[in-house]
């Protein structure tokens, strides 16, 4: 990717991010619409986590990776420190793979 393309994309991302605060006072949305948009963002993030946990290289990632993601998710839900979450998720995945559960 050339530097021109990188700069064009950077400017585009900046303008999109800037549009939110600038347009907030000009656009009125109902509470229901706002709630639906927030829920939509959660659904998109959940879909990214699920596909990232279950698929790798075009196929099923094996059981170790989803188990590690599950452990990390549970610890995050219990509000464990981020370092504990990451280490526990990685350790779970690594130990399961070491034990032959790919």
Tab-separated table of N, CA, C and O in Angstrom:
chain	number	residue	atom	x	y	z
A	1	UNK	N	0.855	-1.170	0.000
A	1	UNK	CA	0.000	0.000	0.000
A	1	UNK	C	0.905	1.237	0.000
A	1	UNK	O	1.821	1.340	0.794
A	2	UNK	N	0.601	2.137	-0.868
A	2	UNK	CA	1.428	3.328	-0.964
A	2	UNK	C	1.105	4.300	0.167
A	2	UNK	O	0.063	4.216	0.816
A	3	UNK	N	2.008	5.216	0.371
A	3	UNK	CA	1.825	6.207	1.427
A	3	UNK	C	0.610	7.088	1.149
A	3	UNK	O	-0.091	7.489	2.073
A	4	UNK	N	0.329	7.354	-0.106
A	4	UNK	CA	-0.846	8.159	-0.461
A	4	UNK	C	-2.127	7.462	-0.022
A	4	UNK	O	-3.028	8.095	0.544
A	5	UNK	N	-2.202	6.154	-0.262
A	5	UNK	CA	-3.392	5.400	0.137
A	5	UNK	C	-3.528	5.375	1.654
A	5	UNK	O	-4.634	5.512	2.188
A	6	UNK	N	-2.421	5.209	2.355
A	6	UNK	CA	-2.452	5.194	3.823
A	6	UNK	C	-2.927	6.538	4.353
A	6	UNK	O	-3.775	6.603	5.257
A	7	UNK	N	-2.417	7.615	3.811
A	7	UNK	CA	-2.837	8.943	4.250
A	7	UNK	C	-4.307	9.202	3.921
A	7	UNK	O	-5.034	9.785	4.727
A	8	UNK	N	-4.761	8.753	2.755
A	8	UNK	CA	-6.164	8.936	2.381
A	8	UNK	C	-7.072	8.169	3.338
A	8	UNK	O	-8.109	8.690	3.781
A	9	UNK	N	-6.697	6.953	3.662
A	9	UNK	CA	-7.492	6.178	4.616
A	9	UNK	C	-7.477	6.811	6.001
A	9	UNK	O	-8.501	6.837	6.696
A	10	UNK	N	-6.334	7.329	6.418
A	10	UNK	CA	-6.238	7.978	7.728
A	10	UNK	C	-7.142	9.202	7.792
A	10	UNK	O	-7.845	9.417	8.785
A	11	UNK	N	-7.140	10.005	6.742
A	11	UNK	CA	-7.998	11.193	6.703
A	11	UNK	C	-9.463	10.771	6.715
A	11	UNK	O	-10.291	11.356	7.432
A	12	UNK	N	-9.804	9.739	5.960
A	12	UNK	CA	-11.181	9.255	5.928
A	12	UNK	C	-11.658	8.780	7.289
A	12	UNK	O	-12.761	9.114	7.726
A	13	UNK	N	-10.829	8.015	7.976
A	13	UNK	CA	-11.187	7.525	9.311
A	13	UNK	C	-11.347	8.702	10.271
A	13	UNK	O	-12.294	8.749	11.071
A	14	UNK	N	-10.434	9.651	10.203
A	14	UNK	CA	-10.525	10.831	11.063
A	14	UNK	C	-11.824	11.586	10.826
A	14	UNK	O	-12.505	11.990	11.772
A	15	UNK	N	-12.195	11.775	9.564
A	15	UNK	CA	-13.422	12.517	9.247
A	15	UNK	C	-14.674	11.770	9.709
A	15	UNK	O	-15.623	12.394	10.196
A	16	UNK	N	-14.674	10.461	9.580
A	16	UNK	CA	-15.817	9.679	10.043
A	16	UNK	C	-15.948	9.792	11.554
A	16	UNK	O	-17.042	9.958	12.093
A	17	UNK	N	-14.826	9.713	12.254
A	17	UNK	CA	-14.859	9.819	13.716
A	17	UNK	C	-15.243	11.232	14.162
A	17	UNK	O	-15.893	11.405	15.185
A	18	UNK	N	-14.846	12.225	13.412
A	18	UNK	CA	-15.169	13.601	13.742
A	18	UNK	C	-16.641	13.907	13.470
A	18	UNK	O	-17.247	14.730	14.156
A	19	UNK	N	-17.232	13.230	12.508
A	19	UNK	CA	-18.625	13.495	12.138
A	19	UNK	C	-19.582	13.207	13.285
A	19	UNK	O	-20.585	13.905	13.435
A	20	UNK	N	-19.290	12.199	14.100
A	20	UNK	CA	-20.178	11.856	15.211
A	20	UNK	C	-20.411	13.017	16.159
A	20	UNK	O	-21.553	13.467	16.334
A	21	UNK	N	-19.357	13.543	16.782
A	21	UNK	CA	-19.570	14.668	17.698
A	21	UNK	C	-20.124	15.929	17.012
A	21	UNK	O	-20.908	16.667	17.603
A	22	UNK	N	-19.732	16.167	15.776
A	22	UNK	CA	-20.214	17.371	15.082
A	22	UNK	C	-21.687	17.267	14.713
A	22	UNK	O	-22.409	18.261	14.742
A	23	UNK	N	-22.143	16.079	14.368
A	23	UNK	CA	-23.523	15.904	13.925
A	23	UNK	C	-24.475	15.558	15.065
A	23	UNK	O	-25.684	15.548	14.873
A	24	UNK	N	-23.954	15.300	16.241
A	24	UNK	CA	-24.785	14.883	17.367
A	24	UNK	C	-25.890	15.904	17.674
A	24	UNK	O	-27.022	15.530	17.941
A	25	UNK	N	-25.558	17.179	17.618
A	25	UNK	CA	-26.567	18.198	17.939
A	25	UNK	C	-27.538	18.442	16.783
A	25	UNK	O	-28.608	19.005	16.983
A	26	UNK	N	-27.202	18.013	15.592
A	26	UNK	CA	-28.052	18.262	14.427
A	26	UNK	C	-29.042	17.136	14.152
A	26	UNK	O	-30.040	17.341	13.480
A	27	UNK	N	-28.716	15.949	14.625
A	27	UNK	CA	-29.567	14.795	14.345
A	27	UNK	C	-30.218	14.341	15.637
A	27	UNK	O	-29.543	14.095	16.635
A	28	UNK	N	-31.529	14.223	15.620
A	28	UNK	CA	-32.262	13.746	16.784
A	28	UNK	C	-32.766	12.333	16.510
A	28	UNK	O	-33.456	12.104	15.518
A	29	UNK	N	-32.411	11.415	17.384
A	29	UNK	CA	-32.901	10.048	17.268
A	29	UNK	C	-33.686	9.719	18.533
A	29	UNK	O	-33.400	10.231	19.613
A	30	UNK	N	-34.646	8.860	18.363
A	30	UNK	CA	-35.472	8.482	19.513
A	30	UNK	C	-34.669	7.578	20.453
A	30	UNK	O	-33.630	7.026	20.075
A	31	UNK	N	-35.161	7.438	21.663
A	31	UNK	CA	-34.493	6.565	22.621
A	31	UNK	C	-34.468	5.135	22.123
A	31	UNK	O	-33.499	4.418	22.321
A	32	UNK	N	-35.548	4.719	21.481
A	32	UNK	CA	-35.612	3.354	20.946
A	32	UNK	C	-34.530	3.132	19.892
A	32	UNK	O	-33.854	2.118	19.898
A	33	UNK	N	-34.350	4.096	19.013
A	33	UNK	CA	-33.323	3.987	17.977
A	33	UNK	C	-31.943	3.947	18.602
A	33	UNK	O	-31.086	3.156	18.186
A	34	UNK	N	-31.722	4.779	19.597
A	34	UNK	CA	-30.431	4.796	20.280
A	34	UNK	C	-30.155	3.463	20.969
A	34	UNK	O	-29.046	2.933	20.898
A	35	UNK	N	-31.170	2.901	21.599
A	35	UNK	CA	-31.023	1.599	22.247
A	35	UNK	C	-30.714	0.522	21.218
A	35	UNK	O	-29.848	-0.333	21.442
A	36	UNK	N	-31.405	0.557	20.093
A	36	UNK	CA	-31.155	-0.427	19.039
A	36	UNK	C	-29.746	-0.303	18.472
A	36	UNK	O	-29.099	-1.309	18.167
A	37	UNK	N	-29.245	0.921	18.331
A	37	UNK	CA	-27.883	1.109	17.828
A	37	UNK	C	-26.856	0.557	18.812
A	37	UNK	O	-25.870	-0.062	18.416
A	38	UNK	N	-27.083	0.774	20.110
A	38	UNK	CA	-26.165	0.241	21.118
A	38	UNK	C	-26.187	-1.281	21.104
A	38	UNK	O	-25.137	-1.928	21.184
A	39	UNK	N	-27.384	-1.852	21.010
A	39	UNK	CA	-27.486	-3.316	20.947
A	39	UNK	C	-26.853	-3.851	19.676
A	39	UNK	O	-26.246	-4.916	19.682
A	40	UNK	N	-26.996	-3.125	18.600
A	40	UNK	CA	-26.368	-3.551	17.344
A	40	UNK	C	-24.855	-3.605	17.449
A	40	UNK	O	-24.221	-4.519	16.933
A	41	UNK	N	-24.284	-2.635	18.138
A	41	UNK	CA	-22.833	-2.639	18.328
A	41	UNK	C	-22.401	-3.850	19.154
A	41	UNK	O	-21.378	-4.489	18.853
A	42	UNK	N	-23.172	-4.198	20.160
A	42	UNK	CA	-22.854	-5.372	20.979
A	42	UNK	C	-22.945	-6.645	20.144
A	42	UNK	O	-22.101	-7.541	20.259
A	43	UNK	N	-23.956	-6.728	19.291
A	43	UNK	CA	-24.116	-7.913	18.438
A	43	UNK	C	-22.939	-8.051	17.478
A	43	UNK	O	-22.412	-9.155	17.279
A	44	UNK	N	-22.499	-6.950	16.894
A	44	UNK	CA	-21.359	-6.996	15.970
A	44	UNK	C	-20.098	-7.441	16.705
A	44	UNK	O	-19.341	-8.289	16.216
A	45	UNK	N	-19.848	-6.898	17.889
A	45	UNK	CA	-18.671	-7.309	18.657
A	45	UNK	C	-18.753	-8.773	19.056
A	45	UNK	O	-17.746	-9.497	19.001
A	46	UNK	N	-19.925	-9.237	19.460
A	46	UNK	CA	-20.090	-10.647	19.812
A	46	UNK	C	-19.830	-11.545	18.603
A	46	UNK	O	-19.174	-12.588	18.726
A	47	UNK	N	-20.307	-11.143	17.435
A	47	UNK	CA	-20.069	-11.925	16.221
A	47	UNK	C	-18.583	-11.993	15.891
A	47	UNK	O	-18.075	-13.054	15.490
A	48	UNK	N	-17.870	-10.891	16.081
A	48	UNK	CA	-16.424	-10.899	15.835
A	48	UNK	C	-15.699	-11.828	16.800
A	48	UNK	O	-14.792	-12.568	16.408
A	49	UNK	N	-16.095	-11.801	18.065
A	49	UNK	CA	-15.465	-12.689	19.056
A	49	UNK	C	-15.742	-14.148	18.710
A	49	UNK	O	-14.840	-14.988	18.747
A	50	UNK	N	-16.980	-14.452	18.370
A	50	UNK	CA	-17.348	-15.838	18.077
A	50	UNK	C	-16.619	-16.357	16.849
A	50	UNK	O	-16.041	-17.453	16.878
A	51	UNK	N	-16.618	-15.585	15.768
A	51	UNK	CA	-15.929	-16.066	14.568
A	51	UNK	C	-14.423	-16.130	14.781
A	51	UNK	O	-13.767	-17.041	14.280
A	52	UNK	N	-13.870	-15.198	15.556
A	52	UNK	CA	-12.440	-15.239	15.848
A	52	UNK	C	-12.058	-16.410	16.724
A	52	UNK	O	-10.956	-16.946	16.629
A	53	UNK	N	-12.971	-16.829	17.592
A	53	UNK	CA	-12.690	-17.937	18.500
A	53	UNK	C	-12.903	-19.294	17.837
A	53	UNK	O	-12.253	-20.271	18.208
A	54	UNK	N	-13.803	-19.384	16.889
A	54	UNK	CA	-14.147	-20.675	16.316
A	54	UNK	C	-13.446	-20.994	15.003
A	54	UNK	O	-13.314	-22.170	14.663
A	55	UNK	N	-12.998	-19.987	14.277
A	55	UNK	CA	-12.444	-20.243	12.953
A	55	UNK	C	-11.040	-19.679	12.824
A	55	UNK	O	-10.751	-18.581	13.287
A	56	UNK	N	-10.178	-20.463	12.192
A	56	UNK	CA	-8.813	-20.019	11.885
A	56	UNK	C	-8.387	-20.671	10.568
A	56	UNK	O	-8.641	-21.859	10.342
A	57	UNK	N	-7.781	-19.905	9.714
A	57	UNK	CA	-7.300	-20.403	8.417
A	57	UNK	C	-8.408	-21.060	7.595
A	57	UNK	O	-8.199	-22.087	6.969
A	58	UNK	N	-9.597	-20.509	7.658
A	58	UNK	CA	-10.689	-21.003	6.833
A	58	UNK	C	-11.394	-22.232	7.361
A	58	UNK	O	-12.231	-22.799	6.675
A	59	UNK	N	-11.056	-22.681	8.543
A	59	UNK	CA	-11.702	-23.871	9.098
A	59	UNK	C	-11.864	-23.758	10.602
A	59	UNK	O	-11.510	-22.748	11.210
A	60	UNK	N	-12.393	-24.831	11.185
A	60	UNK	CA	-12.599	-24.857	12.628
A	60	UNK	C	-11.262	-24.764	13.342
A	60	UNK	O	-10.298	-25.434	12.994
A	61	UNK	N	-11.190	-23.939	14.380
A	61	UNK	CA	-9.931	-23.678	15.083
A	61	UNK	C	-9.577	-24.762	16.091
A	61	UNK	O	-8.482	-24.751	16.638
A	62	UNK	N	-10.473	-25.693	16.355
A	62	UNK	CA	-10.244	-26.701	17.375
A	62	UNK	C	-10.870	-26.254	18.677
A	62	UNK	O	-11.388	-25.136	18.797
A	63	UNK	N	-10.836	-27.112	19.673
A	63	UNK	CA	-11.522	-26.829	20.930
A	63	UNK	C	-10.695	-26.000	21.897
A	63	UNK	O	-11.236	-25.403	22.831
A	64	UNK	N	-9.389	-25.954	21.733
A	64	UNK	CA	-8.533	-25.233	22.683
A	64	UNK	C	-8.776	-23.719	22.621
A	64	UNK	O	-8.873	-23.066	23.661
A	65	UNK	N	-8.872	-23.180	21.435
A	65	UNK	CA	-9.055	-21.734	21.295
A	65	UNK	C	-10.395	-21.254	21.855
A	65	UNK	O	-10.428	-20.301	22.643
A	66	UNK	N	-11.526	-21.897	21.517
A	66	UNK	CA	-12.785	-21.459	22.130
A	66	UNK	C	-12.784	-21.625	23.652
A	66	UNK	O	-13.378	-20.804	24.363
A	67	UNK	N	-12.116	-22.645	24.157
A	67	UNK	CA	-12.041	-22.820	25.613
A	67	UNK	C	-11.262	-21.679	26.249
A	67	UNK	O	-11.651	-21.161	27.304
A	68	UNK	N	-10.167	-21.263	25.624
A	68	UNK	CA	-9.397	-20.131	26.138
A	68	UNK	C	-10.191	-18.838	26.105
A	68	UNK	O	-10.153	-18.042	27.047
A	69	UNK	N	-10.937	-18.633	25.028
A	69	UNK	CA	-11.777	-17.439	24.918
A	69	UNK	C	-12.869	-17.468	25.983
A	69	UNK	O	-13.177	-16.444	26.604
A	70	UNK	N	-13.433	-18.652	26.221
A	70	UNK	CA	-14.462	-18.781	27.255
A	70	UNK	C	-13.910	-18.452	28.640
A	70	UNK	O	-14.532	-17.711	29.410
A	71	UNK	N	-12.730	-18.972	28.956
A	71	UNK	CA	-12.105	-18.676	30.248
A	71	UNK	C	-11.839	-17.175	30.374
A	71	UNK	O	-12.142	-16.549	31.394
A	72	UNK	N	-11.288	-16.575	29.327
A	72	UNK	CA	-11.033	-15.134	29.344
A	72	UNK	C	-12.307	-14.328	29.483
A	72	UNK	O	-12.367	-13.353	30.229
A	73	UNK	N	-13.351	-14.747	28.781
A	73	UNK	CA	-14.633	-14.051	28.868
A	73	UNK	C	-15.243	-14.137	30.257
A	73	UNK	O	-15.775	-13.149	30.781
A	74	UNK	N	-15.168	-15.305	30.864
A	74	UNK	CA	-15.704	-15.461	32.216
A	74	UNK	C	-14.941	-14.610	33.226
A	74	UNK	O	-15.538	-13.979	34.097
A	75	UNK	N	-13.623	-14.598	33.095
A	75	UNK	CA	-12.826	-13.776	34.013
A	75	UNK	C	-13.086	-12.281	33.806
A	75	UNK	O	-13.153	-11.521	34.774
A	76	UNK	N	-13.245	-11.876	32.552
A	76	UNK	CA	-13.549	-10.466	32.271
A	76	UNK	C	-14.923	-10.109	32.827
A	76	UNK	O	-15.110	-9.021	33.381
A	77	UNK	N	-15.876	-11.026	32.695
A	77	UNK	CA	-17.213	-10.792	33.224
A	77	UNK	C	-17.191	-10.661	34.752
A	77	UNK	O	-17.923	-9.863	35.321
A	78	UNK	N	-16.284	-11.401	35.386
A	78	UNK	CA	-16.125	-11.319	36.835
A	78	UNK	C	-15.238	-10.148	37.245
A	78	UNK	O	-14.891	-9.996	38.402
A	79	UNK	N	-14.838	-9.338	36.252
A	79	UNK	CA	-14.043	-8.119	36.453
A	79	UNK	C	-12.654	-8.388	37.023
A	79	UNK	O	-12.154	-7.637	37.871
A	80	UNK	N	-12.033	-9.440	36.526
A	80	UNK	CA	-10.645	-9.718	36.891
A	80	UNK	C	-9.748	-8.709	36.174
A	80	UNK	O	-10.123	-8.167	35.128
A	81	UNK	N	-8.560	-8.450	36.696
A	81	UNK	CA	-7.630	-7.541	36.005
A	81	UNK	C	-7.290	-8.080	34.613
A	81	UNK	O	-7.222	-9.292	34.396
A	82	UNK	N	-7.078	-7.178	33.672
A	82	UNK	CA	-6.858	-7.557	32.280
A	82	UNK	C	-5.660	-8.487	32.122
A	82	UNK	O	-5.682	-9.406	31.303
A	83	UNK	N	-4.628	-8.269	32.915
A	83	UNK	CA	-3.453	-9.131	32.837
A	83	UNK	C	-3.817	-10.564	33.221
A	83	UNK	O	-3.389	-11.520	32.571
A	84	UNK	N	-4.631	-10.723	34.237
A	84	UNK	CA	-5.081	-12.054	34.660
A	84	UNK	C	-5.934	-12.693	33.570
A	84	UNK	O	-5.792	-13.885	33.269
A	85	UNK	N	-6.793	-11.917	32.961
A	85	UNK	CA	-7.662	-12.422	31.893
A	85	UNK	C	-6.830	-12.942	30.727
A	85	UNK	O	-7.036	-14.064	30.248
A	86	UNK	N	-5.888	-12.151	30.276
A	86	UNK	CA	-5.069	-12.528	29.119
A	86	UNK	C	-4.213	-13.747	29.426
A	86	UNK	O	-4.140	-14.699	28.628
A	87	UNK	N	-3.557	-13.750	30.578
A	87	UNK	CA	-2.688	-14.872	30.923
A	87	UNK	C	-3.498	-16.156	31.107
A	87	UNK	O	-3.097	-17.231	30.642
A	88	UNK	N	-4.637	-16.072	31.760
A	88	UNK	CA	-5.464	-17.266	31.963
A	88	UNK	C	-5.989	-17.809	30.641
A	88	UNK	O	-5.994	-19.032	30.420
A	89	UNK	N	-6.432	-16.934	29.750
A	89	UNK	CA	-6.930	-17.384	28.449
A	89	UNK	C	-5.815	-18.031	27.634
A	89	UNK	O	-6.005	-19.109	27.052
A	90	UNK	N	-4.657	-17.401	27.611
A	90	UNK	CA	-3.527	-17.966	26.863
A	90	UNK	C	-3.060	-19.276	27.481
A	90	UNK	O	-2.753	-20.242	26.764
A	91	UNK	N	-3.010	-19.329	28.803
A	91	UNK	CA	-2.568	-20.553	29.476
A	91	UNK	C	-3.549	-21.699	29.231
A	91	UNK	O	-3.137	-22.841	28.995
A	92	UNK	N	-4.828	-21.402	29.268
A	92	UNK	CA	-5.829	-22.434	29.006
A	92	UNK	C	-5.667	-23.003	27.604
A	92	UNK	O	-5.629	-24.218	27.412
A	93	UNK	N	-5.543	-22.124	26.635
A	93	UNK	CA	-5.367	-22.567	25.251
A	93	UNK	C	-4.081	-23.366	25.093
A	93	UNK	O	-4.074	-24.444	24.483
A	94	UNK	N	-3.000	-22.852	25.661
A	94	UNK	CA	-1.706	-23.536	25.524
A	94	UNK	C	-1.707	-24.905	26.203
A	94	UNK	O	-1.198	-25.887	25.640
A	95	UNK	N	-2.276	-25.000	27.389
A	95	UNK	CA	-2.285	-26.273	28.102
A	95	UNK	C	-3.170	-27.311	27.394
A	95	UNK	O	-2.817	-28.491	27.354
A	96	UNK	N	-4.296	-26.855	26.865
A	96	UNK	CA	-5.133	-27.791	26.111
A	96	UNK	C	-4.433	-28.272	24.842
A	96	UNK	O	-4.516	-29.457	24.486
A	97	UNK	N	-3.745	-27.376	24.168
A	97	UNK	CA	-3.001	-27.788	22.965
A	97	UNK	C	-1.845	-28.704	23.332
A	97	UNK	O	-1.556	-29.663	22.612
A	98	UNK	N	-1.198	-28.425	24.449
A	98	UNK	CA	-0.109	-29.281	24.922
A	98	UNK	C	-0.636	-30.671	25.259
A	98	UNK	O	0.039	-31.670	25.030
A	99	UNK	N	-1.842	-30.719	25.779
A	99	UNK	CA	-2.463	-32.002	26.115
A	99	UNK	C	-3.038	-32.726	24.921
A	99	UNK	O	-3.619	-33.799	25.064
A	100	UNK	N	-2.916	-32.163	23.731
A	100	UNK	CA	-3.370	-32.832	22.525
A	100	UNK	C	-4.768	-32.456	22.096
A	100	UNK	O	-5.306	-33.053	21.156
A	101	UNK	N	-5.390	-31.527	22.787
A	101	UNK	CA	-6.732	-31.074	22.392
A	101	UNK	C	-6.549	-29.830	21.541
A	101	UNK	O	-6.357	-28.734	22.046
A	102	UNK	N	-6.555	-30.024	20.253
A	102	UNK	CA	-6.340	-28.903	19.345
A	102	UNK	C	-7.665	-28.299	19.035
A	102	UNK	O	-7.932	-27.199	18.903
